[in-house]
mmCIF file of C-alpha atoms and ligand atoms in Angstrom:
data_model
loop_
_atom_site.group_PDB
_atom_site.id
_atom_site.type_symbol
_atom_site.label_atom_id
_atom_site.label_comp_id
_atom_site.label_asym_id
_atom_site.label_seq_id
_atom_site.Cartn_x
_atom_site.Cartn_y
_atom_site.Cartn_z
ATOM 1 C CA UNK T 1078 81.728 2.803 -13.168
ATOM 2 C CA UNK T 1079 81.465 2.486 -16.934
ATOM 3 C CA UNK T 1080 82.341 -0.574 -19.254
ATOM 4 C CA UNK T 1081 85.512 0.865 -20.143
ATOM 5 C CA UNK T 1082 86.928 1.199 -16.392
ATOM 6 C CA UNK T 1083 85.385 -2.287 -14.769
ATOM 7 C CA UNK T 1084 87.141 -5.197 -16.250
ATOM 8 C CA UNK T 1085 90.528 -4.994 -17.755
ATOM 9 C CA UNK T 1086 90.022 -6.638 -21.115
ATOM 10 C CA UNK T 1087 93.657 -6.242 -23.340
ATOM 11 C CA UNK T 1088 93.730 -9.670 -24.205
ATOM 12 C CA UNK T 1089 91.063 -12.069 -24.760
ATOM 13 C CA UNK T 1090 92.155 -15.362 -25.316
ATOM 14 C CA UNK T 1091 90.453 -17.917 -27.830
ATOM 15 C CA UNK T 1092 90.180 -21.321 -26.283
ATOM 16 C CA UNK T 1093 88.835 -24.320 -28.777
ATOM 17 C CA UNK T 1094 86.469 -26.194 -25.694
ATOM 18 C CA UNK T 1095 86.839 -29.704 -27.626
ATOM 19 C CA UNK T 1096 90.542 -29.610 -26.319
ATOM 20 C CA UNK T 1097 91.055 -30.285 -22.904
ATOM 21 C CA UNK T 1098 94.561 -29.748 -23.675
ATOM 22 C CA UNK T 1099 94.136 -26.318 -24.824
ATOM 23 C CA UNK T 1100 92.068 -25.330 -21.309
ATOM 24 C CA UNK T 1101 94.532 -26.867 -19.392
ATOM 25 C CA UNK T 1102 97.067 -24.696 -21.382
ATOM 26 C CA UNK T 1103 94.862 -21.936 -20.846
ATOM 27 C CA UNK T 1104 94.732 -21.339 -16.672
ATOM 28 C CA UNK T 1105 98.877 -20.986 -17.173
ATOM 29 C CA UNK T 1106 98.358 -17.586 -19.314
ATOM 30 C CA UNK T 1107 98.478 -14.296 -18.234
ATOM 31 C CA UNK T 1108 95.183 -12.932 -19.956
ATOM 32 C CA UNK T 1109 92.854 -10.785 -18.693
ATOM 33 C CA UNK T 1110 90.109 -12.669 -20.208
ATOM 34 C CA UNK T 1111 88.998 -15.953 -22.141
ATOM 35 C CA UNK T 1112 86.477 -17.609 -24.120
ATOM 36 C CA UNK T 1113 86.080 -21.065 -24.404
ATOM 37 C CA UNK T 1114 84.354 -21.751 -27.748
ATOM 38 C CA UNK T 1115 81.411 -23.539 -28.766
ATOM 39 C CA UNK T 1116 81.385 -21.770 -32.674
ATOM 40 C CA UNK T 1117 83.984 -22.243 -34.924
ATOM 41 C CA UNK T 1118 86.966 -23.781 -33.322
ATOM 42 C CA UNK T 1119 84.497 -26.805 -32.754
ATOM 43 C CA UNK T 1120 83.702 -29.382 -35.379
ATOM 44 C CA UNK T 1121 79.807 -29.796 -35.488
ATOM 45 C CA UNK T 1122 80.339 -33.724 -34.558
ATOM 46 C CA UNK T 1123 82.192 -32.539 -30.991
ATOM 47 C CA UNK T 1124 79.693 -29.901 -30.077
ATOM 48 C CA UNK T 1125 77.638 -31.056 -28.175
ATOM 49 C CA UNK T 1126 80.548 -33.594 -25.820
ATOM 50 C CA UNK T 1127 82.185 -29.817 -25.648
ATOM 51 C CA UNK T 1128 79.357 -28.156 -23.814
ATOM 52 C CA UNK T 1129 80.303 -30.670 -20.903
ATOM 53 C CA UNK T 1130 83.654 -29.742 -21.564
ATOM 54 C CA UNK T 1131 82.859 -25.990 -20.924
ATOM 55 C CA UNK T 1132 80.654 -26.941 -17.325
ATOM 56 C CA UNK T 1133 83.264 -28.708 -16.051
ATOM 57 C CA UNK T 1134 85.984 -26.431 -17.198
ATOM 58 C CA UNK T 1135 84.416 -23.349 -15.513
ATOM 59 C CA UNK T 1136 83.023 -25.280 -12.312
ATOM 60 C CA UNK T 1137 86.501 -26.803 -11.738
ATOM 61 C CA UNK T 1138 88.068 -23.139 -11.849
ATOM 62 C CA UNK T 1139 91.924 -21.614 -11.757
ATOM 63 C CA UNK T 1140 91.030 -18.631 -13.815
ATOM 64 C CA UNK T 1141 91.705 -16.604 -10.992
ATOM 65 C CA UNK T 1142 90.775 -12.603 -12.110
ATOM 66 C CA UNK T 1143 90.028 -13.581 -15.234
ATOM 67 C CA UNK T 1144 87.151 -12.432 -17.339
ATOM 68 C CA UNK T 1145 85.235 -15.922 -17.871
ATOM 69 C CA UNK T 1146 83.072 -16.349 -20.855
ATOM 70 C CA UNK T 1147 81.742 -18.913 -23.630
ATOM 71 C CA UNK T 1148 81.400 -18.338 -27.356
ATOM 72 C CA UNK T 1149 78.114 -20.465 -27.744
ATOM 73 C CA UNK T 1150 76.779 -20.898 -31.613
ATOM 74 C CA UNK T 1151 74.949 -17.597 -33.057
ATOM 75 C CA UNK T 1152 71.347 -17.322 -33.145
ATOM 76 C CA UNK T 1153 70.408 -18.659 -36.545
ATOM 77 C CA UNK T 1154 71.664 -22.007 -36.047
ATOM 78 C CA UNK T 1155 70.191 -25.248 -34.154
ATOM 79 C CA UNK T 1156 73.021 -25.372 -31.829
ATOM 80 C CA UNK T 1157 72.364 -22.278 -30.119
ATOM 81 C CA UNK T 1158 69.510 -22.217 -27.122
ATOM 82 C CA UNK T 1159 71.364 -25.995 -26.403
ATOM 83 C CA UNK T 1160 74.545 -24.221 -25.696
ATOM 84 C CA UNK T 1161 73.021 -21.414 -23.466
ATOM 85 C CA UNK T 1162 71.312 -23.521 -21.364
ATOM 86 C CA UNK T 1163 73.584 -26.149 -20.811
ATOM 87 C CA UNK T 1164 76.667 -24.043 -19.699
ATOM 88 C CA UNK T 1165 74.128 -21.241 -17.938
ATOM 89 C CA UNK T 1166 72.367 -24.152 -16.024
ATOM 90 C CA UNK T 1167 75.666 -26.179 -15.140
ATOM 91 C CA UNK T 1168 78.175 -23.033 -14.735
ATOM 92 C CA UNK T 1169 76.080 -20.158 -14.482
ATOM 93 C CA UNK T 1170 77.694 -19.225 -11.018
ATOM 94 C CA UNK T 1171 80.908 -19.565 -12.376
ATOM 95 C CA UNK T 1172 80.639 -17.250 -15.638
ATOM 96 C CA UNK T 1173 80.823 -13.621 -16.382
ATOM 97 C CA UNK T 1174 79.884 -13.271 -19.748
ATOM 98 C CA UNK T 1175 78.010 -15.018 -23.277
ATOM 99 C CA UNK T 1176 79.990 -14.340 -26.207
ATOM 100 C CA UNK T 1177 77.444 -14.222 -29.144
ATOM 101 C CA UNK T 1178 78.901 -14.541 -32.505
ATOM 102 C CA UNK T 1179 77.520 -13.200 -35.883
ATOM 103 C CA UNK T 1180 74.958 -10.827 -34.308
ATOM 104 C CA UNK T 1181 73.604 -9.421 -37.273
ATOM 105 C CA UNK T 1182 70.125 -7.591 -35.765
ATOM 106 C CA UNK T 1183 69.318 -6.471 -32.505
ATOM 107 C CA UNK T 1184 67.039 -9.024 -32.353
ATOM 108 C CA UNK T 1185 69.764 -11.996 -31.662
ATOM 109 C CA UNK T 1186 70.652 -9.803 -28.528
ATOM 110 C CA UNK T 1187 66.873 -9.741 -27.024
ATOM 111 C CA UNK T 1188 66.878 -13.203 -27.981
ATOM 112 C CA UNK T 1189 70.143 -14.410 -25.915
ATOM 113 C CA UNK T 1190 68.851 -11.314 -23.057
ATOM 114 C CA UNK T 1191 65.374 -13.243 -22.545
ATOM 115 C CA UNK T 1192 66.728 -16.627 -22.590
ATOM 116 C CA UNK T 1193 69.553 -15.816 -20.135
ATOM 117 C CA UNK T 1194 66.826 -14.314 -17.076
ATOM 118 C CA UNK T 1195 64.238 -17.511 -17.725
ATOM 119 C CA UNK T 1196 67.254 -19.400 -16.902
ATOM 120 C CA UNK T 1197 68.740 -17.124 -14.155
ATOM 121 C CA UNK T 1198 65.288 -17.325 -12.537
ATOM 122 C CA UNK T 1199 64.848 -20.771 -13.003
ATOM 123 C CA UNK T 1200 67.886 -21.652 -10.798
ATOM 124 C CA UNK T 1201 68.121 -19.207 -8.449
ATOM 125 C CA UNK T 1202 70.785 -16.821 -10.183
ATOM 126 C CA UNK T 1203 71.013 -13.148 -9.917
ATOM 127 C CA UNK T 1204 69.383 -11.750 -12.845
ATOM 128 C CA UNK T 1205 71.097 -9.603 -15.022
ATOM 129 C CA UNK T 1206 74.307 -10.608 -14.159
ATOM 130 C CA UNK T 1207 75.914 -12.315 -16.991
ATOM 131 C CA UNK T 1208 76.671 -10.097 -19.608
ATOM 132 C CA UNK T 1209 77.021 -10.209 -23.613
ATOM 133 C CA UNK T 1210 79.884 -9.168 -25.764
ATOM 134 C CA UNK T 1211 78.665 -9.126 -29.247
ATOM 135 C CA UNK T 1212 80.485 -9.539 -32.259
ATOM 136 C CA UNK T 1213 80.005 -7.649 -35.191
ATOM 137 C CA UNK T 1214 81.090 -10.337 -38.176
ATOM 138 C CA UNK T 1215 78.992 -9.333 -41.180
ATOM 139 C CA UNK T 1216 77.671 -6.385 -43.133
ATOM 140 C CA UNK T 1217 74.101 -6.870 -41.690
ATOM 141 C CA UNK T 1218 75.561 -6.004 -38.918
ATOM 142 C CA UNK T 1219 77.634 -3.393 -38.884
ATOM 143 C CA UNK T 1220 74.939 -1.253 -40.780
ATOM 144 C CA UNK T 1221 72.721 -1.744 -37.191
ATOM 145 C CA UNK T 1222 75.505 -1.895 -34.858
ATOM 146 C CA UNK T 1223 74.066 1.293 -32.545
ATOM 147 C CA UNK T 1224 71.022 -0.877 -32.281
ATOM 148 C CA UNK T 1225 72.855 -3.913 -31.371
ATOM 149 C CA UNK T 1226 74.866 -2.245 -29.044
ATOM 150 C CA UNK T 1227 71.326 -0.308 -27.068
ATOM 151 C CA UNK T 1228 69.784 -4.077 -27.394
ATOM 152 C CA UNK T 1229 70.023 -4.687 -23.569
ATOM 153 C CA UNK T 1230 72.035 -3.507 -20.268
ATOM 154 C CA UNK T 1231 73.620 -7.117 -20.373
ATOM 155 C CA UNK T 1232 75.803 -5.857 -23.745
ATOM 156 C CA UNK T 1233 79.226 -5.073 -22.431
ATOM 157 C CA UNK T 1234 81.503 -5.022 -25.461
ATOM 158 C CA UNK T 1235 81.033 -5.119 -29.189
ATOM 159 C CA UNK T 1236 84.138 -7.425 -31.011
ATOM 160 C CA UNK T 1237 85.316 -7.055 -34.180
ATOM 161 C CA UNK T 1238 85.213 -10.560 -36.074
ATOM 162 C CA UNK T 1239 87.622 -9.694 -38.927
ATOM 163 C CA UNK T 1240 87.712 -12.657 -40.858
ATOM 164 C CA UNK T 1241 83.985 -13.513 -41.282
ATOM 165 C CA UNK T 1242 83.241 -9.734 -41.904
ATOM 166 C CA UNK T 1243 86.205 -9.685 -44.596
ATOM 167 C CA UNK T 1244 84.124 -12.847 -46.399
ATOM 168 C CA UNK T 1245 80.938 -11.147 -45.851
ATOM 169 C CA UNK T 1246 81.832 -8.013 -47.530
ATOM 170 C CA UNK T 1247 83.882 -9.981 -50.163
ATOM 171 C CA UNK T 1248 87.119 -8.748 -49.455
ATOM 172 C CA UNK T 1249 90.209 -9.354 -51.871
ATOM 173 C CA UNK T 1250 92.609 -11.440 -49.382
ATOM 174 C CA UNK T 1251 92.906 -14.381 -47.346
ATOM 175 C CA UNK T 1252 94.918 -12.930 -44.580
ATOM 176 C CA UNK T 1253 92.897 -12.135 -41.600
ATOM 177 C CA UNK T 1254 93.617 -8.693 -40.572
ATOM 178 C CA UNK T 1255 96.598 -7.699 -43.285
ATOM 179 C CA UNK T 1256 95.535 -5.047 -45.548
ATOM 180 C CA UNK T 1257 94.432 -6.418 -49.075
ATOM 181 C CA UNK T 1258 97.051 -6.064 -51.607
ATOM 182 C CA UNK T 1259 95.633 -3.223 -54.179
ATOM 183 C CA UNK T 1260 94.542 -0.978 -50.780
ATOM 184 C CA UNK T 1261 98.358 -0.060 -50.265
ATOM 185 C CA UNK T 1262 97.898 3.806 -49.498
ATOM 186 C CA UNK T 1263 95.132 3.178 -46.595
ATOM 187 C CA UNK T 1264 93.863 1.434 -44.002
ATOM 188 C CA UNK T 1265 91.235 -1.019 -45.487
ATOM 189 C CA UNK T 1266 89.530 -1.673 -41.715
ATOM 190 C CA UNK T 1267 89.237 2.251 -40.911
ATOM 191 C CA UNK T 1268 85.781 2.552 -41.421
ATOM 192 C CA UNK T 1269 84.797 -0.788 -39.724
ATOM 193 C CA UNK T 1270 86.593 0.153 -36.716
ATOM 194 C CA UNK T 1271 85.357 3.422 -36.567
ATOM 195 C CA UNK T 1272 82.094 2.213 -36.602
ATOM 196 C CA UNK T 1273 82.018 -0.338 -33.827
ATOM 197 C CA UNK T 1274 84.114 2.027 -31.877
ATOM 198 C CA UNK T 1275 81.624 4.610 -31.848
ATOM 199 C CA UNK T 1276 78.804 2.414 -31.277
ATOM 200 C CA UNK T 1277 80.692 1.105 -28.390
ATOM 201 C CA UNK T 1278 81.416 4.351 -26.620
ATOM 202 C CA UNK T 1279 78.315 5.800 -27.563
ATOM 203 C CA UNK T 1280 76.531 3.007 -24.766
ATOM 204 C CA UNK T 1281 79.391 3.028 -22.847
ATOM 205 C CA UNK T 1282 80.256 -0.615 -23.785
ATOM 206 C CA UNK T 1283 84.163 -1.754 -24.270
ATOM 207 C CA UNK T 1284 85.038 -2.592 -28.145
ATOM 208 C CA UNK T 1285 87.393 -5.279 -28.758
ATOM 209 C CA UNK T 1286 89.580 -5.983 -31.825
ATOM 210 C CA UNK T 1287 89.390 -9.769 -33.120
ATOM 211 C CA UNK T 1288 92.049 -12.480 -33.975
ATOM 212 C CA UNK T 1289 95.421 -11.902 -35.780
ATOM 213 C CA UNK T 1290 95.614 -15.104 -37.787
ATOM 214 C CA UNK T 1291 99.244 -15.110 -38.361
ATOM 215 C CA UNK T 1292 99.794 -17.039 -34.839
ATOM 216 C CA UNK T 1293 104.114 -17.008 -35.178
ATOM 217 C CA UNK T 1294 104.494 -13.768 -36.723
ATOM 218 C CA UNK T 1295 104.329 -11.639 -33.611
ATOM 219 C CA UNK T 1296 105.761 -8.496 -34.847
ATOM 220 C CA UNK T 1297 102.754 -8.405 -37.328
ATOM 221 C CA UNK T 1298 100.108 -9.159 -34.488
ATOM 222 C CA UNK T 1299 101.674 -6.197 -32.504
ATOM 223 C CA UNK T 1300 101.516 -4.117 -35.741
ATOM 224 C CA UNK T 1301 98.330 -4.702 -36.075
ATOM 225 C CA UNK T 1302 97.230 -4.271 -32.080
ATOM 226 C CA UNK T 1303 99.022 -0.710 -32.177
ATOM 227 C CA UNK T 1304 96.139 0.361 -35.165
ATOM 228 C CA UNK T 1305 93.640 -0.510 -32.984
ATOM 229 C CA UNK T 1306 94.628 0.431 -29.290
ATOM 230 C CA UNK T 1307 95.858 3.961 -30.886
ATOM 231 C CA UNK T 1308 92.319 4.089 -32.140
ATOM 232 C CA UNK T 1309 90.944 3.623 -28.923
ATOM 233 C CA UNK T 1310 90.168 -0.288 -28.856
ATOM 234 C CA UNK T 1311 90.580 -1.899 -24.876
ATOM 235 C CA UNK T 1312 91.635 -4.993 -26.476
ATOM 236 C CA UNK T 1313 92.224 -7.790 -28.729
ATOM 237 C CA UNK T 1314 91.987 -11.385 -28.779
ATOM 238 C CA UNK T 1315 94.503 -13.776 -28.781
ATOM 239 C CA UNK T 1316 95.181 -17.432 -30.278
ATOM 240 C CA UNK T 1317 98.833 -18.041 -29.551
ATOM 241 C CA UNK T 1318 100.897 -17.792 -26.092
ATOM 242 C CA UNK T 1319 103.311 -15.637 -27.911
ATOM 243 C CA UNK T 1320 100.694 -13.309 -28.324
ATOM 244 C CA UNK T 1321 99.531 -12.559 -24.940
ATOM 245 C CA UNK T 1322 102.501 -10.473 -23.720
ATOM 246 C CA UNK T 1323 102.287 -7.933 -26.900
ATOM 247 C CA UNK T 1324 98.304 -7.682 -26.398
ATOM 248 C CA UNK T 1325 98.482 -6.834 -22.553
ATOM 249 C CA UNK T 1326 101.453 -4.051 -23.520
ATOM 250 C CA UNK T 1327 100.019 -2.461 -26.395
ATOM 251 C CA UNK T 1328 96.465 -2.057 -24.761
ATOM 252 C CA UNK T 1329 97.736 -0.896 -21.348
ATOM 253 C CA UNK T 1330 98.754 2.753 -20.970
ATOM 254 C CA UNK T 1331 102.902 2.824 -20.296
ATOM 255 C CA UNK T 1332 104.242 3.417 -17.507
ATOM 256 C CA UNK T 1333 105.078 7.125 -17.968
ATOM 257 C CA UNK T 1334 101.780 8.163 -19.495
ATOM 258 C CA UNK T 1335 99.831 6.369 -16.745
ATOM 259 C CA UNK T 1336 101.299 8.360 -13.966
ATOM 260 C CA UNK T 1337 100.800 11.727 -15.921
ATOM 261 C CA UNK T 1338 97.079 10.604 -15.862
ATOM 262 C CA UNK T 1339 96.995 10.223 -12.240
ATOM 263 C CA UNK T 1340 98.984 13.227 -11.771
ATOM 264 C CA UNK T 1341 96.624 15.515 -13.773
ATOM 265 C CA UNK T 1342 93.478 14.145 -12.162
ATOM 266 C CA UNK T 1343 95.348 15.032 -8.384
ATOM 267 C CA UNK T 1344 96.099 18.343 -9.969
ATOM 268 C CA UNK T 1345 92.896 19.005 -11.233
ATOM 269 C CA UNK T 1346 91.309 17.840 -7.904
ATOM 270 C CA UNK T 1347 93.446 20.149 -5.871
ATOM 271 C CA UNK T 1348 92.533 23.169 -7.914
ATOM 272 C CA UNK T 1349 89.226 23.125 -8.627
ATOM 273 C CA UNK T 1350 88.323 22.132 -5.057
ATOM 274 C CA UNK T 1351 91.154 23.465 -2.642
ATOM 275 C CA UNK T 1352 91.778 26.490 -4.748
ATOM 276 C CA UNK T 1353 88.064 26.833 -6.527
ATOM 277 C CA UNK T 1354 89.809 27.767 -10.039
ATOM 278 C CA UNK T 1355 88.741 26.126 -13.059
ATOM 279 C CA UNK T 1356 91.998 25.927 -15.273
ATOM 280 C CA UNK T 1357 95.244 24.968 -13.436
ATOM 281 C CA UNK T 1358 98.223 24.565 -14.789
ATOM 282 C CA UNK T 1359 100.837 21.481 -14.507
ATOM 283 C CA UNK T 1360 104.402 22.149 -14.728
ATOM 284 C CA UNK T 1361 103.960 23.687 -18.589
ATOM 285 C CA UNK T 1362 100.698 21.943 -19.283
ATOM 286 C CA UNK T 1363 97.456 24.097 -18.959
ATOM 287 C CA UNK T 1364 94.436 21.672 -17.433
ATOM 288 C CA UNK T 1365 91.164 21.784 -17.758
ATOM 289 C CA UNK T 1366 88.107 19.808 -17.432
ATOM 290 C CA UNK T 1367 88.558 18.123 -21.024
ATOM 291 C CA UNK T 1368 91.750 17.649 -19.938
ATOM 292 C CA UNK T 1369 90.655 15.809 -16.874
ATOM 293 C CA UNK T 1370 88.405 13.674 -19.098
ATOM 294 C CA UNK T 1371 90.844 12.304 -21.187
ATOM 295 C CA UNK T 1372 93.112 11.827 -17.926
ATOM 296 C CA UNK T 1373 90.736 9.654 -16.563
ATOM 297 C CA UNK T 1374 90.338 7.036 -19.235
ATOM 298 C CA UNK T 1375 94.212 6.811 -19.761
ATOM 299 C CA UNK T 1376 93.894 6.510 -15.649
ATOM 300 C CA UNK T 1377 90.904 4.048 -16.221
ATOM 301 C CA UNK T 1378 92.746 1.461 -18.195
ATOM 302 C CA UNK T 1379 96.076 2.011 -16.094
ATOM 303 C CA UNK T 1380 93.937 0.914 -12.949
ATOM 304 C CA UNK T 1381 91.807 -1.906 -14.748
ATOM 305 C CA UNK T 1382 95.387 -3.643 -15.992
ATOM 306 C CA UNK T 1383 97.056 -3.146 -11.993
ATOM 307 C CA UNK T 1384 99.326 -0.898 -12.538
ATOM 308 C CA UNK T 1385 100.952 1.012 -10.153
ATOM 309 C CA UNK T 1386 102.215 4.847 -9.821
ATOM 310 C CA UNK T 1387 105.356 5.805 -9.837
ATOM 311 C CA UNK T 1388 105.009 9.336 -9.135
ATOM 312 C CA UNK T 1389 102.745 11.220 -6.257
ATOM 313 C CA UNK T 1390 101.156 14.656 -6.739
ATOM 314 C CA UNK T 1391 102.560 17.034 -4.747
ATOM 315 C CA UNK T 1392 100.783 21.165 -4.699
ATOM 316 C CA UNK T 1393 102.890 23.823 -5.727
ATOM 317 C CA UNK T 1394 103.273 25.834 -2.948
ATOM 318 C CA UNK T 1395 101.771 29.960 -3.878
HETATM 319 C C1 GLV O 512 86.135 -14.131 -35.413
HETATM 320 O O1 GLV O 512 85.190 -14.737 -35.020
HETATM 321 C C2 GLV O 512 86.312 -13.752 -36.774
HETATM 322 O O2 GLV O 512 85.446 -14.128 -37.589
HETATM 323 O O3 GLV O 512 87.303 -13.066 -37.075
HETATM 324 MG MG1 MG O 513 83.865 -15.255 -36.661
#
């Protein structure tokens, strides 16, 4: 099954690990996924009490279904190998995935890859089983993002990290994730997003959108969210409670478009097996296999978030 279908990521949820209030906050939401973080929501004086913070936070558990990972420090700083192999050693079990910030060459990816199976090996964990979600912050990176994203089998998603890329690239605002004012007619993000979304789908990884900073304005995170799941995004991360309802809607198929997905794929099924014929049609729709295709990552999603169908297939009679 490919990155896309296997773990329902709409919302990813940004948890500061320096505030046990915060995690305890945390197991109450209805995310698909988390992070506790080591980088930036972490004063440099707490980071190393919050690596304890993260063990026991993952070893104690109610996280039920969720996608459980830890932002540790990026690979250029003196934090980082400290961070993997105190939470890998003390939570390994009890982790699905490294979040690695400001990957700006491939080579931070081997680096985390390596480090991750010495320490898998070292205490008995299966190897290869923690992933990496990498997250494209800077110009550096985004010009080798394809590399980045073929860096190793553990890469599972590429994230957008909108507001250190909009400092890296010296962009004209300090709104993380608004358009800057002068780029009125367009959408200043388009070509960033493009990017990491084709890079994503070209190695079958998931790409996530980053933070809305605006934490109350939740009509403008949900603006923003629509951009980005119409583009084809699986997600987006989240900093506020009142942000975690609009993430898991936006990025989930509805309702009535997830059942035409399942009904298509039954269609197509029944007529290119049971009847042999390669184009079928559906009520007025004509189907083929590019239809099919498209059914099945609308399908994909659907499944991944737990939705149900409404609506059964049921053959035209001849
Ligand atoms: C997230 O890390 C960002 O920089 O937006
Ligand atoms: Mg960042």
């Amino acid at each position: 099954m490919n990155a896309v279908a296997s773990r329902s990521r709409r919302s990813v949820l940004a948890v500061p690990a320096s505030n046990p209030r915060f995690i305890e906050k945390a197991r109450g939401l209805d995310t698909d996924a988390f992070f506790l973080d080591l980088e930036d929501a972490v004063a440099p004086l707490e980071k190393e009490a919050a690596r304890q913070t993260v063990v026991a936070a993952l070893n104690e558990g109610g996280w039920d279904g969720r996608v459980r990972t830890v932002r540790v420090n990026d690979a250029t700083t003196a934090w980082a190998y400290r961070d993997v192999i105190t939470v890998v050693e003390g939570a390994g079990a009890n982790l699905d995935c490294l979040v690695l910030p400001k990957v700006s060459d491939p080579s931070h990816v081997l680096w985390l890859d390596t480090l991750l199976t010495q320490i898998e090996r070292s205490v008995g964990l299966e190897v290869g089983r923690i992933g990496i979600e990498a997250q494209i912050e800077d110009a550096r990176g985004l010009t080798r993002v394809n590399e980045i994203a073929a860096a190793s089998p553990r890469v599972e998603t590429l994230v957008y990290g909108p507001a250190d890329f909009m400092a890296s690239i010296n962009m004209k605002t300090l709104v993380v994730g608004e358009q800057p004012p002068g780029y009125d007619p367009g959408d200043a993000y388009h070509y960033v997003l493009m990017r990491i979304l084709m890079a994503a789908r070209a190695h079958d990884l998931q790409a996530i959108d980053g933070p809305y900073l605006k934490i109350r304005d939740v009509e403008a995170f949900t603006r923003s969210a629509r951009r980005t799941a119409a583009l084809g995004f699986d997600g987006k991360w989240v900093l506020h409670p009142a942000q975690v309802a609009a993430a898991n809607e936006v990025y989930a198929p509805t309702q009535e478009d997830y059942d035409h997905a399942e009904l298509v794929l039954d269609a197509y099924e029944y007529a290119t097996t049971v009847r042999r014929r390669g184009a079928v049609m559906l009520g007025d729709e004509m189907l083929d296999e590019a239809s099919r295709k498209m059914a099945l990552v609308v399908a994909a999603k659907g499944r991944a978030a737990g939705m149900k169908r409404t609506r059964e297939f049921v053959p035209e009679q001849e």
